[in-house]
Amino acid sequence: MSHVVLSHFHPDHWGELPMLVYALKYTTMPPRQEPLVILGPRGVVRLIKQLAEGYGPWLLDPGFPIGILDVQDGEPFPLDRDVSLETFPVPHTPESVALSLTAPEGRLVYTGDTGPSSELARWAGGADVLLAECSLPKEMALDIHLTPEQAGELARDAGARHLVLTHFYPPVETSDPARAAGARFPGRITAAKDGDRFTIGGGGK
Ligand SMILES: [Zn+2]
Ligand SMILES: [Zn+2]
């Protein structure tokens, strides 16, 4: 693992980051030497420093280099020679962004947490994989989250090749979100489960 990218600062999106650093510190044999780069919207440096005040200084100095960087919207950020990260503001919290990773094989767009946004659909245009939140069922819709139907509309408007649904609140988790999204998007849809892996560009899962 070389990079961790945060979409926003709600704790369901960073809560396990200290545990990850702790695990990399103590369970990597031989001890990890490679840097870990933590990226996110403006404020991520401040967030990690505040976490270190609670968890301890090891979070910033775990025995391997830690880099923490704020990413600017609209400025492609190279992760390595082939892969580039971009962020785009979305309606959820003031700092919230969607993320895109572009590589020779294709483009992944992750919505982060977001409400419906035609600007996001434009920015996500042509994504090979659109990883979209769909937190809430239609009856509980809010303007800072998507329903499965709205995730389907986003995929349709973006012309995505493969819609992968995630971030289910319990009422959605016990329903069939792929079916609900499929009423709005005719393409391929997968409801993600923990541990799933997806290949971009190869056509397979
Ligand atoms: Zn959130
Ligand atoms: Zn969330």
Tab-separated table of N, CA, C and O and ligand atoms in Angstrom, residues 7-8 10-13 92 110 112-113 133 135 145 167 169, ligand 2:
chain	number	residue	atom	x	y	z
A	7	SER	N	-11.896	11.297	1.316
A	7	SER	CA	-12.824	12.133	0.540
A	7	SER	C	-13.383	13.278	1.382
A	7	SER	O	-13.759	14.323	0.854
A	8	HIS	N	-13.498	13.070	2.684
A	8	HIS	CA	-13.984	14.097	3.605
A	8	HIS	C	-13.739	13.602	5.021
A	8	HIS	O	-13.172	12.530	5.213
A	10	HIS	N	-15.789	13.011	7.810
A	10	HIS	CA	-16.675	12.238	8.696
A	10	HIS	C	-15.936	10.971	9.144
A	10	HIS	O	-15.217	10.348	8.357
A	11	PRO	N	-16.136	10.578	10.424
A	11	PRO	CA	-15.305	9.496	10.972
A	11	PRO	C	-15.522	8.133	10.325
A	11	PRO	O	-14.645	7.270	10.428
A	12	ASP	N	-16.653	7.916	9.640
A	12	ASP	CA	-16.781	6.627	8.944
A	12	ASP	C	-15.840	6.556	7.747
A	12	ASP	O	-15.698	5.500	7.125
A	13	HIS	N	-15.143	7.674	7.440
A	13	HIS	CA	-14.208	7.695	6.306
A	13	HIS	C	-12.746	7.790	6.739
A	13	HIS	O	-11.866	7.744	5.887
A	92	HIS	N	-21.908	17.709	0.235
A	92	HIS	CA	-22.065	16.827	1.401
A	92	HIS	C	-21.647	17.589	2.647
A	92	HIS	O	-22.485	17.935	3.464
A	110	TYR	N	-14.797	7.767	-7.807
A	110	TYR	CA	-15.459	7.455	-6.540
A	110	TYR	C	-16.169	8.720	-6.083
A	110	TYR	O	-15.539	9.770	-5.968
A	112	GLY	N	-17.229	9.555	-3.205
A	112	GLY	CA	-17.229	9.915	-1.788
A	112	GLY	C	-18.676	9.960	-1.323
A	112	GLY	O	-19.551	9.310	-1.908
A	113	ASP	N	-18.944	10.706	-0.261
A	113	ASP	CA	-20.331	10.948	0.133
A	113	ASP	C	-20.792	12.194	-0.607
A	113	ASP	O	-20.103	13.215	-0.611
A	133	GLU	N	-21.722	6.136	-3.793
A	133	GLU	CA	-22.453	5.917	-2.551
A	133	GLU	C	-23.939	5.806	-2.846
A	133	GLU	O	-24.441	6.423	-3.792
A	135	SER	N	-26.622	5.785	0.170
A	135	SER	CA	-26.816	5.594	1.603
A	135	SER	C	-28.243	5.250	1.968
A	135	SER	O	-28.481	4.428	2.855
A	145	HIS	N	-26.963	12.954	0.419
A	145	HIS	CA	-26.654	11.549	0.118
A	145	HIS	C	-27.443	11.146	-1.124
A	145	HIS	O	-28.353	11.863	-1.548
A	167	HIS	N	-21.509	2.109	0.495
A	167	HIS	CA	-21.949	3.033	1.552
A	167	HIS	C	-23.448	2.894	1.812
A	167	HIS	O	-24.217	3.840	1.674
A	169	TYR	N	-26.609	2.408	4.186
A	169	TYR	CA	-27.173	2.420	5.524
A	169	TYR	C	-28.050	1.162	5.651
A	169	TYR	O	-28.463	0.589	4.641
B	2	ZN	ZN	-19.960	8.292	4.942
